[in-house]
PDB file of C-alpha atoms in Angstrom:
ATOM      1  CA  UNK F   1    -144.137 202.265 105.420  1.00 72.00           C
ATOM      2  CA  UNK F   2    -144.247 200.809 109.067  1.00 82.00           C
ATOM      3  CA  UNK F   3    -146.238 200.548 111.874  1.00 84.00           C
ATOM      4  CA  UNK F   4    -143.925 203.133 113.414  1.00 86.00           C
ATOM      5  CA  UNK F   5    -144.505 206.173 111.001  1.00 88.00           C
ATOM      6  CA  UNK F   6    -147.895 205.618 111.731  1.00 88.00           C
ATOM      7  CA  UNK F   7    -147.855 205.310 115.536  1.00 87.00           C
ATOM      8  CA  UNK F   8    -145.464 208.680 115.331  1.00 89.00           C
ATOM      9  CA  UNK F   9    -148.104 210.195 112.824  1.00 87.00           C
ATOM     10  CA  UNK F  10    -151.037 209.467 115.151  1.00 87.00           C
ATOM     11  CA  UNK F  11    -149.422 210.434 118.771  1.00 87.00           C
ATOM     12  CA  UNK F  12    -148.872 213.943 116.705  1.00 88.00           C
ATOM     13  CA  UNK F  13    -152.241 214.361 114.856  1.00 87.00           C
ATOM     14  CA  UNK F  14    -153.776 213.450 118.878  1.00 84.00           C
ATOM     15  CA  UNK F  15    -151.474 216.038 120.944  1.00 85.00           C
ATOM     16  CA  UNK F  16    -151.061 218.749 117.685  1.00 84.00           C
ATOM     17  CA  UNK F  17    -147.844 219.130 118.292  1.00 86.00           C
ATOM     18  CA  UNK F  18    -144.332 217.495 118.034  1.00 89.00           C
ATOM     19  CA  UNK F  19    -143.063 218.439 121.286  1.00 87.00           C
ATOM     20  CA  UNK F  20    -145.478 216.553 123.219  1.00 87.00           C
ATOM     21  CA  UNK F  21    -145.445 213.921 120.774  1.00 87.00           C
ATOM     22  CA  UNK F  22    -141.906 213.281 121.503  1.00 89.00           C
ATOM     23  CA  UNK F  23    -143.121 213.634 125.119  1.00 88.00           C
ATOM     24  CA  UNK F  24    -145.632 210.702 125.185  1.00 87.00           C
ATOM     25  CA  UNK F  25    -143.361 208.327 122.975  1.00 87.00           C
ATOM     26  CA  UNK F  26    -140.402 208.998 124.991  1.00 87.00           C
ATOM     27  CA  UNK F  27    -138.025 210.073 122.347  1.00 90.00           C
ATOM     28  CA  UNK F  28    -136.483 213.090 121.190  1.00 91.00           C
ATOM     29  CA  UNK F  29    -138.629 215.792 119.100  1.00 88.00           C
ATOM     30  CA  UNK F  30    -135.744 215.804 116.038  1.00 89.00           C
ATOM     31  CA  UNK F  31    -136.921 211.861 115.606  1.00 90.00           C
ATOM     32  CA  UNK F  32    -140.482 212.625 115.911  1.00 89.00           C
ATOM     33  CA  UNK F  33    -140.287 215.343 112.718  1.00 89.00           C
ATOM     34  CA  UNK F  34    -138.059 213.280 111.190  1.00 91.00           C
ATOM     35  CA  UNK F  35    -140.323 210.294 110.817  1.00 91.00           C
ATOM     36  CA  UNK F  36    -143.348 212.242 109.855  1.00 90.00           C
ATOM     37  CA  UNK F  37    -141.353 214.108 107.405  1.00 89.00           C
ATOM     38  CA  UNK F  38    -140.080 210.213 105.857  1.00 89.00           C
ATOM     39  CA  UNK F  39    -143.794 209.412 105.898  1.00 89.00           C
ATOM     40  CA  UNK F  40    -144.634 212.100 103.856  1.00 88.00           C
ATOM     41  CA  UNK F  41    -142.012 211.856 101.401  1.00 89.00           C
ATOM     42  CA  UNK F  42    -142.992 208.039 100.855  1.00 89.00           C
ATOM     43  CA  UNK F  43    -146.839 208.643 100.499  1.00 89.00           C
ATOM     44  CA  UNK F  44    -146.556 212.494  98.189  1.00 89.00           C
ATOM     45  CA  UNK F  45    -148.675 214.544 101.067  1.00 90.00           C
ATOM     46  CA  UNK F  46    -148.055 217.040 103.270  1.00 91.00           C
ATOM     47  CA  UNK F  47    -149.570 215.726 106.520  1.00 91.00           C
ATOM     48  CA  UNK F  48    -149.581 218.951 108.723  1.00 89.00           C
ATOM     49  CA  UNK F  49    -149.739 222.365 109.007  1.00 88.00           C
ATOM     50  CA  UNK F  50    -146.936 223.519 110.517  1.00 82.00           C
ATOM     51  CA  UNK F  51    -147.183 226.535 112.600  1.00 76.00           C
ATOM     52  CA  UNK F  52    -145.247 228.626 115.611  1.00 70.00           C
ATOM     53  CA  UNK F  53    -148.211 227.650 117.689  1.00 73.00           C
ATOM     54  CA  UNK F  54    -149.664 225.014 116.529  1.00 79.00           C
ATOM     55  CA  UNK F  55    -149.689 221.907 114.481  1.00 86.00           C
ATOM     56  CA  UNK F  56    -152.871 220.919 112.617  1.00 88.00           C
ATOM     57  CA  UNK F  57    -153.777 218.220 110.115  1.00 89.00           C
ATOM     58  CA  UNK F  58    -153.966 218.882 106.183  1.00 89.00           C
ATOM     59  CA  UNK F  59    -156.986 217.508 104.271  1.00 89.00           C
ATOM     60  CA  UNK F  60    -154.713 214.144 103.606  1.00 89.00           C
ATOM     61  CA  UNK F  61    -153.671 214.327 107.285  1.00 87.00           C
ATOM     62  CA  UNK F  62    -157.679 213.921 108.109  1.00 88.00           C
ATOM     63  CA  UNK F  63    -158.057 211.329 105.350  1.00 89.00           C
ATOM     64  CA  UNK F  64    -155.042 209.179 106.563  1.00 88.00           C
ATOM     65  CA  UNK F  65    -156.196 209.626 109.888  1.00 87.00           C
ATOM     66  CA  UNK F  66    -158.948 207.196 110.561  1.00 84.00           C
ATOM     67  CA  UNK F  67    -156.927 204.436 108.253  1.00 85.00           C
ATOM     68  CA  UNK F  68    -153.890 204.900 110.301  1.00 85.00           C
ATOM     69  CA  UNK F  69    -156.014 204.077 113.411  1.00 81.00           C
ATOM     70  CA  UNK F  70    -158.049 201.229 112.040  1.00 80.00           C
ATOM     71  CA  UNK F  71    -154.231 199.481 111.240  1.00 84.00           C
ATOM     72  CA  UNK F  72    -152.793 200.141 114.388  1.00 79.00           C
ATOM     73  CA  UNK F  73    -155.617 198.417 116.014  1.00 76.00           C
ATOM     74  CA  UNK F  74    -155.491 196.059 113.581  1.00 76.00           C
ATOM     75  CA  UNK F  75    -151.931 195.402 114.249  1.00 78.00           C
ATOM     76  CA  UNK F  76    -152.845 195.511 118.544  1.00 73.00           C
ATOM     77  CA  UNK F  77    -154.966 192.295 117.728  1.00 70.00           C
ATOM     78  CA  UNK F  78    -152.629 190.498 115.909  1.00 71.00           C
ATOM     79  CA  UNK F  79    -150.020 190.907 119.020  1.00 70.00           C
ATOM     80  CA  UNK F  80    -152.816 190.373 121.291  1.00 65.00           C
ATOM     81  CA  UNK F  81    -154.066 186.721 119.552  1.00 63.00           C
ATOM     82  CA  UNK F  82    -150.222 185.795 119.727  1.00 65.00           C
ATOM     83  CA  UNK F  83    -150.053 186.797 123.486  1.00 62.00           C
ATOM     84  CA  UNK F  84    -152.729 184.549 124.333  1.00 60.00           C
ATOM     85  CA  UNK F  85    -151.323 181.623 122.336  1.00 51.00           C
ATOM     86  CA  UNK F  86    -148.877 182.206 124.243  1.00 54.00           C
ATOM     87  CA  UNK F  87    -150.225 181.269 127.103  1.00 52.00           C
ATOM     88  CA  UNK F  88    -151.405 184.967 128.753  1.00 68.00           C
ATOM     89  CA  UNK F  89    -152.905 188.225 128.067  1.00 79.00           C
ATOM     90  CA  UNK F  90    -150.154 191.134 128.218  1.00 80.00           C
ATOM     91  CA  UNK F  91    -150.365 194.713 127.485  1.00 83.00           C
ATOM     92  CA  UNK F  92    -150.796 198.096 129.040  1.00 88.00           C
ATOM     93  CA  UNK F  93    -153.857 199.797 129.854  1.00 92.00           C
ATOM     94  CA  UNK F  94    -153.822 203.754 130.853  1.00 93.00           C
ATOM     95  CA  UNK F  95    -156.572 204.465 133.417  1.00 95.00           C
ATOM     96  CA  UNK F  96    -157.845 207.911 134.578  1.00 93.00           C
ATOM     97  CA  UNK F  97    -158.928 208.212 137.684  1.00 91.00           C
ATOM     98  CA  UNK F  98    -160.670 211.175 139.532  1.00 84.00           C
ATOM     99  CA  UNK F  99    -159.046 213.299 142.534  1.00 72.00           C
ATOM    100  CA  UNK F 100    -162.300 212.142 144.907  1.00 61.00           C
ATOM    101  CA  UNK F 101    -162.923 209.009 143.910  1.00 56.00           C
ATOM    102  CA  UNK F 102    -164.337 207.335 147.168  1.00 57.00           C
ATOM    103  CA  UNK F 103    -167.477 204.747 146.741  1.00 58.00           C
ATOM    104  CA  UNK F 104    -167.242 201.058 146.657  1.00 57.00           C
ATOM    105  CA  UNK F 105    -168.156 200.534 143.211  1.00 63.00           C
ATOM    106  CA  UNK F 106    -164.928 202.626 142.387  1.00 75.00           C
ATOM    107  CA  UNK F 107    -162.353 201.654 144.889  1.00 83.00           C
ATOM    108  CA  UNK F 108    -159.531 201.394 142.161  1.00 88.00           C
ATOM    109  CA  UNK F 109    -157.315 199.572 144.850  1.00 88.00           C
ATOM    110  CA  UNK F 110    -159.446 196.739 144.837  1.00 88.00           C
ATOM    111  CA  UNK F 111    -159.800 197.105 141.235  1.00 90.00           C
ATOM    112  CA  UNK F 112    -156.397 196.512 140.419  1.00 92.00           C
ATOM    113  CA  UNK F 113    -155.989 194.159 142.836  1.00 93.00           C
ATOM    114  CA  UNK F 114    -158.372 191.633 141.493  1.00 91.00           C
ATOM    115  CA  UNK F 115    -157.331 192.645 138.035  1.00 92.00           C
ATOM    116  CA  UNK F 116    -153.516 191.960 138.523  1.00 92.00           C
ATOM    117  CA  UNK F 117    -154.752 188.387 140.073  1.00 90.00           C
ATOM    118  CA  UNK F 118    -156.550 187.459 136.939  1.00 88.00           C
ATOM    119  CA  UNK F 119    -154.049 189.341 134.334  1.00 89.00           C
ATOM    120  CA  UNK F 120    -150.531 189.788 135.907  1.00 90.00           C
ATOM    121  CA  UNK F 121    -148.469 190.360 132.848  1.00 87.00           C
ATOM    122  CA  UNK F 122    -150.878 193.581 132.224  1.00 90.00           C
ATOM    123  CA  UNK F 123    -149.547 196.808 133.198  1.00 91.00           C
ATOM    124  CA  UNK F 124    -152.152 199.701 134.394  1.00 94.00           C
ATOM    125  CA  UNK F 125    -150.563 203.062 134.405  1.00 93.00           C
ATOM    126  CA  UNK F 126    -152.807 205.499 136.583  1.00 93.00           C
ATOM    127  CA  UNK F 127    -153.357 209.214 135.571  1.00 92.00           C
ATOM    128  CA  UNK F 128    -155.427 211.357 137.914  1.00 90.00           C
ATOM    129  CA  UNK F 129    -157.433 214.268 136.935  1.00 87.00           C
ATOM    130  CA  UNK F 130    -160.369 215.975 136.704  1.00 87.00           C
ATOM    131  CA  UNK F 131    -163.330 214.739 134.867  1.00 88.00           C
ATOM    132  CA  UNK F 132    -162.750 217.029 131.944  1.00 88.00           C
ATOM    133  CA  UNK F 133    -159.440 216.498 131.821  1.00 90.00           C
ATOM    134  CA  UNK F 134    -160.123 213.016 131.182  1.00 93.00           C
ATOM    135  CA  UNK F 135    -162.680 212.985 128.954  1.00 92.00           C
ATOM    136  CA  UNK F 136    -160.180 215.160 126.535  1.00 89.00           C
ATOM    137  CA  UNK F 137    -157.736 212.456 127.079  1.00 90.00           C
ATOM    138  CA  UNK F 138    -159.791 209.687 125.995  1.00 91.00           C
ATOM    139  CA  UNK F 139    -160.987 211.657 122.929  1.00 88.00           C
ATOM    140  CA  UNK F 140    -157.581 212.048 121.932  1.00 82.00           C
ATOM    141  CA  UNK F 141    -155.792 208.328 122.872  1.00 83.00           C
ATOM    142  CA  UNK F 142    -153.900 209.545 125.496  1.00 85.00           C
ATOM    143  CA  UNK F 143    -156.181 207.161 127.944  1.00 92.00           C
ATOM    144  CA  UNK F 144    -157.716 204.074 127.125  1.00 92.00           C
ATOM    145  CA  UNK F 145    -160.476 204.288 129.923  1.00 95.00           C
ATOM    146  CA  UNK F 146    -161.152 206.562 132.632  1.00 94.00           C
ATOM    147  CA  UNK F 147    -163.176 206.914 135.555  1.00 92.00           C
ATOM    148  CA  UNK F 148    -165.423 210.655 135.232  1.00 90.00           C
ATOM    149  CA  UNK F 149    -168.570 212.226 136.673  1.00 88.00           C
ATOM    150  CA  UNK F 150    -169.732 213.828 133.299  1.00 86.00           C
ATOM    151  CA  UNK F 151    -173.325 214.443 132.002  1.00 82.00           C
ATOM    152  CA  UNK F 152    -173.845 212.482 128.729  1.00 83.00           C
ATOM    153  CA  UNK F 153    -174.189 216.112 127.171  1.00 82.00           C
ATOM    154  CA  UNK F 154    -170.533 216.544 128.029  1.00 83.00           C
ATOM    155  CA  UNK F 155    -169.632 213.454 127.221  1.00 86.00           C
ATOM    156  CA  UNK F 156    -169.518 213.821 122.908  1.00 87.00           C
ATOM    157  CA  UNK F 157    -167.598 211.226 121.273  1.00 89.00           C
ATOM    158  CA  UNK F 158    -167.149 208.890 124.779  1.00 93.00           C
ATOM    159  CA  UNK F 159    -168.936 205.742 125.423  1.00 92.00           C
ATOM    160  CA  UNK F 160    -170.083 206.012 129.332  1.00 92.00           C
ATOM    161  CA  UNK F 161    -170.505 202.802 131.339  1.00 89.00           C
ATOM    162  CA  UNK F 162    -172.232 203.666 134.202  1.00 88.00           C
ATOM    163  CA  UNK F 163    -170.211 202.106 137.446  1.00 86.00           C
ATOM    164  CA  UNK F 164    -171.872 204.390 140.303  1.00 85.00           C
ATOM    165  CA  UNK F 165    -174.847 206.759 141.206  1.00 87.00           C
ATOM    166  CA  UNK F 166    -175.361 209.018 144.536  1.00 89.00           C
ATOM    167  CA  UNK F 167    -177.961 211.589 145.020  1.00 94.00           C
ATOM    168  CA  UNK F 168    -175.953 214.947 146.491  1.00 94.00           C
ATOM    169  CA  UNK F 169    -176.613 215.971 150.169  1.00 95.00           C
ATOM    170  CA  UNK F 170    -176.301 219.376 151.893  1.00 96.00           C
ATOM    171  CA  UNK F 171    -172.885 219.277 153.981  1.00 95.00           C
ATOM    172  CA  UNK F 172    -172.700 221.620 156.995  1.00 95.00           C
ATOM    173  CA  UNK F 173    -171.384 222.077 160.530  1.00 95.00           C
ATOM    174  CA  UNK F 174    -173.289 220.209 163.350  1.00 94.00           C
ATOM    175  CA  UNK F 175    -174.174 223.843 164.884  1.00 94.00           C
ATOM    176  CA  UNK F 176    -175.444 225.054 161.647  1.00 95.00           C
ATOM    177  CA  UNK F 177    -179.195 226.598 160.982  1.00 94.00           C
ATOM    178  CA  UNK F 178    -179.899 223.907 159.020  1.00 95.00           C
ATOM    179  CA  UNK F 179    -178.002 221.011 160.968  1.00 93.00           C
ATOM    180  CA  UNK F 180    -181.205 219.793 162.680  1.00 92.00           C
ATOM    181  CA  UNK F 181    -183.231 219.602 159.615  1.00 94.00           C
ATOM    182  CA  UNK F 182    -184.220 216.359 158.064  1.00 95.00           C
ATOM    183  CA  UNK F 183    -183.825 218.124 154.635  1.00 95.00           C
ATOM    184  CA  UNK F 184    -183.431 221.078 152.175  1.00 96.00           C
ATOM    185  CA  UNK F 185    -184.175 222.794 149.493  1.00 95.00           C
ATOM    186  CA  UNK F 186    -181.927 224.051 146.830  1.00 95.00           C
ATOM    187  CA  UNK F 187    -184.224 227.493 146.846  1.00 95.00           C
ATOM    188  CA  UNK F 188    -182.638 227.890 150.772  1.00 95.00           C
ATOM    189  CA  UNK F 189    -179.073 227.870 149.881  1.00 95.00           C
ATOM    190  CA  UNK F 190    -178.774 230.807 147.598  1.00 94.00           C
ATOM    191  CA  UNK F 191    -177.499 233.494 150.912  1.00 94.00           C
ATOM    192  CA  UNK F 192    -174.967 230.632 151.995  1.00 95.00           C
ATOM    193  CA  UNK F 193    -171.453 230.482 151.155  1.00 96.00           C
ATOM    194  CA  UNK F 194    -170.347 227.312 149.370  1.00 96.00           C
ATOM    195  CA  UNK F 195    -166.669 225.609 149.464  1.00 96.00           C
ATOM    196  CA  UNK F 196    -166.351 223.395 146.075  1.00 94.00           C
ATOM    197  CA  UNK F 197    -164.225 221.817 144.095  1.00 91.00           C
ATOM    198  CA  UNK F 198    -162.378 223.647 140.480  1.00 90.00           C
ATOM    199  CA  UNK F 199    -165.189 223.858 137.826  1.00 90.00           C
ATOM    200  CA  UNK F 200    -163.635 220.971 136.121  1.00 85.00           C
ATOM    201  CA  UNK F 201    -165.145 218.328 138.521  1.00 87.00           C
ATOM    202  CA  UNK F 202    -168.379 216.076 137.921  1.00 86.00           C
ATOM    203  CA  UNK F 203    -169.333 217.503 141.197  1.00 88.00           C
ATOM    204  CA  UNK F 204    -168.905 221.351 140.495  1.00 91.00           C
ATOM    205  CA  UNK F 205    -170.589 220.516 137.021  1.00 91.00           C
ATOM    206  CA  UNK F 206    -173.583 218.622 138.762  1.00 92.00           C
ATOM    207  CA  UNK F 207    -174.309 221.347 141.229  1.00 94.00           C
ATOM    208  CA  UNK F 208    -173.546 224.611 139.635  1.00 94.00           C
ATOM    209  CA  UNK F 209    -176.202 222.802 136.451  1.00 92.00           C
ATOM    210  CA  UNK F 210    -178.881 222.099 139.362  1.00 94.00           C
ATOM    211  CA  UNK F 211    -179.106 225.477 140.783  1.00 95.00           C
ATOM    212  CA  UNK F 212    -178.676 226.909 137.176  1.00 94.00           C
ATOM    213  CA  UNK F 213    -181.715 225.051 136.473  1.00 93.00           C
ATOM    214  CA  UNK F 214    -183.828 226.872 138.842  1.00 95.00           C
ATOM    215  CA  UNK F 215    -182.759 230.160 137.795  1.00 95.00           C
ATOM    216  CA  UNK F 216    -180.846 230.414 141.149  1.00 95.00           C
ATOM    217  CA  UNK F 217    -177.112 231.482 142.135  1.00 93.00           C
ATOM    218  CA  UNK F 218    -174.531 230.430 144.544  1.00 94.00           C
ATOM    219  CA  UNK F 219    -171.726 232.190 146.104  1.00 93.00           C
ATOM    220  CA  UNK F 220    -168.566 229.746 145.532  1.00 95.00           C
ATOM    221  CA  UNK F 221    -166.068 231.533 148.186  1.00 96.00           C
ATOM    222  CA  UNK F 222    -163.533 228.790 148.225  1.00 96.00           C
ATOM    223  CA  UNK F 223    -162.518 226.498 145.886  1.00 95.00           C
ATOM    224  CA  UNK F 224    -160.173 223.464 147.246  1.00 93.00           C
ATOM    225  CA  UNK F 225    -159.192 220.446 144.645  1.00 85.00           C
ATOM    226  CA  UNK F 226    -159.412 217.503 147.782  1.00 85.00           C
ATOM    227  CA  UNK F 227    -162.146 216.549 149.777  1.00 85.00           C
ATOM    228  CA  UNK F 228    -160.301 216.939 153.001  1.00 87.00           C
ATOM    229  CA  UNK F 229    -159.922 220.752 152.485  1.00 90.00           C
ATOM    230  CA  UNK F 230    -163.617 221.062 151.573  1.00 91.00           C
ATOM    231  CA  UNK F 231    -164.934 219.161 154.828  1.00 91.00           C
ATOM    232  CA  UNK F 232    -162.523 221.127 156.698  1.00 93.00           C
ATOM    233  CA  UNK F 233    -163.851 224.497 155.133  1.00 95.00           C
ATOM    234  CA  UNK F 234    -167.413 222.731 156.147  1.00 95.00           C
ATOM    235  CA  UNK F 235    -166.496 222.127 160.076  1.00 93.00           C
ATOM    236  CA  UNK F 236    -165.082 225.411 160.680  1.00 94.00           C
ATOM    237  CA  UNK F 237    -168.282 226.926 159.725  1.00 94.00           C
ATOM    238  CA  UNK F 238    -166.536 229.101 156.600  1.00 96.00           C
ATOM    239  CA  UNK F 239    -168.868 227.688 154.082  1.00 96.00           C
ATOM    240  CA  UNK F 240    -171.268 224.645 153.217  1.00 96.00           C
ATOM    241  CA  UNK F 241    -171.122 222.606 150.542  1.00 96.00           C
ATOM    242  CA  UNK F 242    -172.746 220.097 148.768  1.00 95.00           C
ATOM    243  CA  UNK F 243    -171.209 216.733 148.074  1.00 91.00           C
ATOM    244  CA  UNK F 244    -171.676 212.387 146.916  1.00 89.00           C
ATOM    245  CA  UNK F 245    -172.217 211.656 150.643  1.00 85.00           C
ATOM    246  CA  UNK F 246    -169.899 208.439 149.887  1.00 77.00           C
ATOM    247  CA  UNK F 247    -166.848 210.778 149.512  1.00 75.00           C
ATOM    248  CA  UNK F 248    -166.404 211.653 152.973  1.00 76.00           C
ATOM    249  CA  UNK F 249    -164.307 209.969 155.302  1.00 75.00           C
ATOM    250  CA  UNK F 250    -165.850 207.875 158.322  1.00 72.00           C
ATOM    251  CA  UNK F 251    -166.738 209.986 161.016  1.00 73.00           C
ATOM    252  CA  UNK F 252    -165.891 213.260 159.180  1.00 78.00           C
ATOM    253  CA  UNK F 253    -167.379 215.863 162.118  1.00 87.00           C
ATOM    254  CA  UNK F 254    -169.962 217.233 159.785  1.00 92.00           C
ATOM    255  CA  UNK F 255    -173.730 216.465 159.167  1.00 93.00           C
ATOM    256  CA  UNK F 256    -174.902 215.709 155.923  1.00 94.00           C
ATOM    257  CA  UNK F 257    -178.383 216.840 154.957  1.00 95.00           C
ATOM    258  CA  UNK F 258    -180.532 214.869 151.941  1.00 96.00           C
ATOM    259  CA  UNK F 259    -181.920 217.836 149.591  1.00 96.00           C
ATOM    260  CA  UNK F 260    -185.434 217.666 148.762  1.00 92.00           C
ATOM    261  CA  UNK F 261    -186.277 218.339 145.531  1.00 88.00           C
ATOM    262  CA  UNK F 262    -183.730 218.872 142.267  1.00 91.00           C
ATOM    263  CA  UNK F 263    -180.696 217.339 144.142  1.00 94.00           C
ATOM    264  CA  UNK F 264    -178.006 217.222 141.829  1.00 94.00           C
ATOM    265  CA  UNK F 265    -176.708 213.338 140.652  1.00 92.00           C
ATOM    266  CA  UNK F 266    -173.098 212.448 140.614  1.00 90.00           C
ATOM    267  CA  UNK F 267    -172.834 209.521 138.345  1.00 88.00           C
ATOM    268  CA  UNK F 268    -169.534 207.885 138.229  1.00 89.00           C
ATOM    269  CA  UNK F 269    -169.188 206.139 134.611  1.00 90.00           C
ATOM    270  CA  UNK F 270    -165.956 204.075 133.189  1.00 91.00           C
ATOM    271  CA  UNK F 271    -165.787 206.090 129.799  1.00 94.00           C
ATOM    272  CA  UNK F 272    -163.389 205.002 126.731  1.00 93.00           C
ATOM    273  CA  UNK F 273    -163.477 206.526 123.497  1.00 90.00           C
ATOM    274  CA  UNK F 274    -166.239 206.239 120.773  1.00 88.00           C
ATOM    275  CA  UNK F 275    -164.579 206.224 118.253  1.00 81.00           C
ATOM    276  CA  UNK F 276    -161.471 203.356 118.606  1.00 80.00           C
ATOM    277  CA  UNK F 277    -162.013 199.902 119.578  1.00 80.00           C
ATOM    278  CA  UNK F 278    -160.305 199.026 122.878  1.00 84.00           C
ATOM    279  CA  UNK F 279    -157.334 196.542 122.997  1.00 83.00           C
ATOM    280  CA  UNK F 280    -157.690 192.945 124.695  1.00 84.00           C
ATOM    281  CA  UNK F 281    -156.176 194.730 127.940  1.00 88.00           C
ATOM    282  CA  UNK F 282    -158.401 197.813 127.973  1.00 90.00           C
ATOM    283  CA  UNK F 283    -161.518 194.904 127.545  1.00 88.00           C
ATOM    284  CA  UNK F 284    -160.592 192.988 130.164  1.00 89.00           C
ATOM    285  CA  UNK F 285    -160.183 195.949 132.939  1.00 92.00           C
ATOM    286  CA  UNK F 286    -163.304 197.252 132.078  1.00 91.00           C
ATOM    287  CA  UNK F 287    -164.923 193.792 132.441  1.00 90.00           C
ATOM    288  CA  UNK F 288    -163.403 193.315 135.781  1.00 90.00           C
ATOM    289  CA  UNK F 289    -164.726 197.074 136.655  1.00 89.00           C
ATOM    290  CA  UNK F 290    -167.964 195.970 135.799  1.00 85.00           C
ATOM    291  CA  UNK F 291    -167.581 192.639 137.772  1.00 85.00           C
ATOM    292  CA  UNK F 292    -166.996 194.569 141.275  1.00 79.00           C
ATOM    293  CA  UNK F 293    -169.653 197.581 140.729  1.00 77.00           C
ATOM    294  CA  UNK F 294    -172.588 194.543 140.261  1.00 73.00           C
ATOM    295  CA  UNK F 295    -170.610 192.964 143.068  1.00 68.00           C
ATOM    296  CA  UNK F 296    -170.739 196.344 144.876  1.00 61.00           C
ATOM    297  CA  UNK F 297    -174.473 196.543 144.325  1.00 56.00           C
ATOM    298  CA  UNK F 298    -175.413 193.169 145.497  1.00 50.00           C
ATOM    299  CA  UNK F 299    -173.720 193.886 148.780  1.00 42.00           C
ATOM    300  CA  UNK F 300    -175.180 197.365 149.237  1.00 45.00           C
ATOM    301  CA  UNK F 301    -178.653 196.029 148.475  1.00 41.00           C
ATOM    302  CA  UNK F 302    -178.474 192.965 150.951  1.00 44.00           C
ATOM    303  CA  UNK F 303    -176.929 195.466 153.879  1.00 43.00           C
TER     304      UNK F 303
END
């Protein structure tokens, strides 16, 4: 047996199914079923369930599972304590990142920036997505970290660190009813028409769980994935919408009004997965990530 059966028998137990297995190790799907099939002829199981749809693990699959991990990351350290005897960390580290992603505690720029000073023989490969998208990733490898806006209730089987916090503001048109207010209530909005972002963002989650919370609904006309499009719904007076006030641009010709009571949070947390250890590389990002939101927060506070 080698490491590599049990890399190819992982990558196809996390995607369930060979095609996309081949996919994600860049090679071609007749290898892929060729190693898992070797694998099983050398341990006396069948692995999976083979299907027209669908690819699922046998009981042995599930039992091998967790072992197979626990040596591949087993294997990851020994490569890693060589690397640094040899004189640097090196690696790759796949980071998801959100479409809106605008606050200074996650300005992944800078991130990688200061990370590629300290650690320039790691490679970061970015992925953006949705929050959900990314939390599905992480439970299933193909991420190491990502950034998300999930509540811990949607967050099974992820360990959140939280990076970033902002209370959600009404976003309107200077010459709407409410632009000359010094704030809201949720209980107000129900007759508006809201612009938002695809139910798969932190956002969308936040605020469609808020008003659901009140027993109150909300007419989502249009639904835009990029903040641009939403502020630009906003300023033409087509909807309002509510929003992380650190998303929008500077001077974004729109007036952003705080919301009482029961304001939805968006809470930006770096997330990895519960249930495998992170490599050296994955480690040392997220300690860096941690690094500049406390150095975020220190310069917020003092301004």
């Amino acid at each position: 047996m080698e490491l590599r059966h049990l890399v190819t028998f992982t990558t196809v137990a996390e995607e369930g199914s060979f095609t996309k297995a081949a996919d994600r190790l860049r090679v071609v799907q007749s290898a892929v079923s060729a190693t898992v099939r070797n694998l099983e002829r050398e341990l006396g199981v069948t692995l999976f369930e083979r299907t027209t749809h669908r690819v699922e693990l046998t009981c042995a699959g599930r039992v091998l599972l967790p072992e197979a991990r626990r040596t591949l990351a087993a294997a990851d350290g020994l490569r890693e304590v060589v690397d640094q005897l040899r004189g640097g960390l090196r690696g790759t580290v796949r980071l998801g990142v959100m479409l809106a992603q605008r606050a200074p505690a996650v300005n992944v720029a800078q991130l990688l920036a200061d990370f590629r000073d300290e650690y320039p023989d790691v490679k970061v490969e970015l992925q953006v997505g949705p929050s959900q998208q990314h939390a599905a990733d992480l439970r299933s490898g193909r991420l190491d970290l990502a950034y998300l806006a999930l509540p811990r209730r949607d967050a099974g089987g992820l360990h959140l660190t939280p990076i970033d916090t902002q209370v959600m503001q009404l976003c309107c048109a200077p010459d709407h009813r409410f632009a000359g207010r010094s704030e809201v209530e949720l209980c107000e909005l129900t007759d508006e028409t809201f612009a938002d972002g695809p139910e798969s963002w932190g956002s969308r989650i936040a605020t469609d769980r808020a008003f659901a919370a009140l027993g109150l609904e909300r007419v989502v006309r249009y639904e835009v994935a990029d903040v641009g499009s939403l502020v630009d719904l906003v300023r033409y007076r087509l909807a309002v919408a509510i929003t992380p006030p650190l998303v929008l641009e500077p001077g974004a010709k729109v007036r952003l009004i705080p919301i009482r009571q029961h304001a939805p949070i968006f809470q930006v947390s770096l997330a990895a997965s519960a249930d495998r250890q992170l490599g050296a590389p994955a480690r040392a990002l997220l300690a860096t990530a941690q690094r500049r939101a406390h150095l975020s927060a220190g310069l917020s506070t003092r301004s």
